[in-house]
Short mmCIF file of C-alpha atoms in Angstrom, two decimals:
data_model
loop_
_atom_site.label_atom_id
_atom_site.label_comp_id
_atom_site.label_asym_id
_atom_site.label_seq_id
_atom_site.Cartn_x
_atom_site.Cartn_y
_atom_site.Cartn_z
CA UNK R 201 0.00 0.00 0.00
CA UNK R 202 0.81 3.70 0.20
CA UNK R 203 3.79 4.88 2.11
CA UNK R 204 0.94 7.20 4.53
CA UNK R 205 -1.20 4.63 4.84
CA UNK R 206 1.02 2.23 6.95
CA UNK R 207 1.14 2.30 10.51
CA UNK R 208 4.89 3.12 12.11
CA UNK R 209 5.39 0.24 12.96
CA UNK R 210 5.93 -1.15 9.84
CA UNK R 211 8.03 1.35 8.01
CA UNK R 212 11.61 0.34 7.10
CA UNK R 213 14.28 2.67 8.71
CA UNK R 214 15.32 3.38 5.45
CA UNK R 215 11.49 4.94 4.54
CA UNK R 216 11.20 6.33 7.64
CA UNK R 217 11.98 10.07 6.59
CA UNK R 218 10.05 9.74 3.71
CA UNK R 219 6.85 8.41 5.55
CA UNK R 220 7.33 11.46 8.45
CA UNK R 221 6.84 13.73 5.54
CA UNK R 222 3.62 12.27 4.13
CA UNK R 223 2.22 12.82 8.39
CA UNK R 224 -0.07 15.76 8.80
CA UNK R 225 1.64 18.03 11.56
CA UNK R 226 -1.30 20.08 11.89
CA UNK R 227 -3.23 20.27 15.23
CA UNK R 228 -6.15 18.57 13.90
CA UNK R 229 -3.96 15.59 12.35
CA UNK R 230 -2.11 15.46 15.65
CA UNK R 231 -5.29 14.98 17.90
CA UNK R 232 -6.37 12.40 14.98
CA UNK R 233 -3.30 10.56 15.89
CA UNK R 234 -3.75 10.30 19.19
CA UNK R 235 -7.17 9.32 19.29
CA UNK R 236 -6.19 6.59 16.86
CA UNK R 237 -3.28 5.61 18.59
CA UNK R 238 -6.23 5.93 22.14
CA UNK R 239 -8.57 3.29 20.36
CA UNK R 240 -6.15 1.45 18.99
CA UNK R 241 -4.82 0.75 22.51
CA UNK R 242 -8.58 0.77 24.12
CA UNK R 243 -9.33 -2.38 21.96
CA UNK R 244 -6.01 -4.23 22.53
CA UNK R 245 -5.97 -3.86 26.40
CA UNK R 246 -9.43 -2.56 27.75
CA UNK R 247 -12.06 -3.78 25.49
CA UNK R 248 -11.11 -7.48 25.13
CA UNK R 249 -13.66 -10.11 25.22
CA UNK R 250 -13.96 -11.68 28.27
CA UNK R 251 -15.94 -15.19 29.28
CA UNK R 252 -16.10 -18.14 27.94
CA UNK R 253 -15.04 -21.70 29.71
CA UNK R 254 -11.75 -20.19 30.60
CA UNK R 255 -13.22 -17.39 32.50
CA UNK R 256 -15.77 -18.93 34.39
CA UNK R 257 -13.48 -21.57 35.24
CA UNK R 258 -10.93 -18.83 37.01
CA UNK R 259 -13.99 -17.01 38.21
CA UNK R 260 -14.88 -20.70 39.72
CA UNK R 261 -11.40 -21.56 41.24
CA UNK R 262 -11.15 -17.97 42.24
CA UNK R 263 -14.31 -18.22 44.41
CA UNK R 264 -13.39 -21.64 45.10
CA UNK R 265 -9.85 -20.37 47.00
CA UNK R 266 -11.59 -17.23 48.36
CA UNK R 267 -14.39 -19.24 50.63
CA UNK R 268 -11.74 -21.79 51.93
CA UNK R 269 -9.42 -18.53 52.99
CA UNK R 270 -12.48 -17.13 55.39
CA UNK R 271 -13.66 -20.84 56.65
CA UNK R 272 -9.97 -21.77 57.09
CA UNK R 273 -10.01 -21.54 60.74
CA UNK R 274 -13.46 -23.06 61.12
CA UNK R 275 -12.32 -26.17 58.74
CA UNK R 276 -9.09 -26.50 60.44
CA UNK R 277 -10.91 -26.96 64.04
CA UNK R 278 -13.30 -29.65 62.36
CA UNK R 279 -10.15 -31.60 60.96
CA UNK R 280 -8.42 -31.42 64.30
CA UNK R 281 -11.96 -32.66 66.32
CA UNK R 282 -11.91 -35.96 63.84
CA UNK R 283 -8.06 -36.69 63.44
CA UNK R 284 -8.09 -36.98 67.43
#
């Protein structure tokens, strides 16, 4: 594709000056930039997709650890009483 079109990240050193002059400097092409470069990171890190198996099974084990944590010390008397 066009030089302009490609994202930084995957212009060759050697383009590199070429592609800065083909960027629009102005203020309105710098606050485009950074509200592409905003949703761009908003999708990758925020706005994932969350559930499935894999999340209800952590959500599971998580709850799973949690309530033995507060009943520890009542479970732990109940295991002494029959052991003795």
């Amino acid at each position: 594709g066009p030089l302009s079109a490609q994202p930084l990240m995957d212009v060759k050193l050697g383009e590199l000056p070429a592609w800065l002059i083909t960027c629009n400097f102005s203020l309105q092409g710098m606050l485009g930039g950074v509200q592409k470069a905003w949703s761009s990171y908003y999708n990758k890190y925020i706005n994932v997709k969350r559930g499935g198996p894999a999340g209800i099974s952590m959500l599971l084990a998580g709850y799973c650890l949690l309530s033995y944590g507060w009943n520890y010390q009542h479970i732990s008397k109940i295991s002494f009483l029959v052991s003795v």
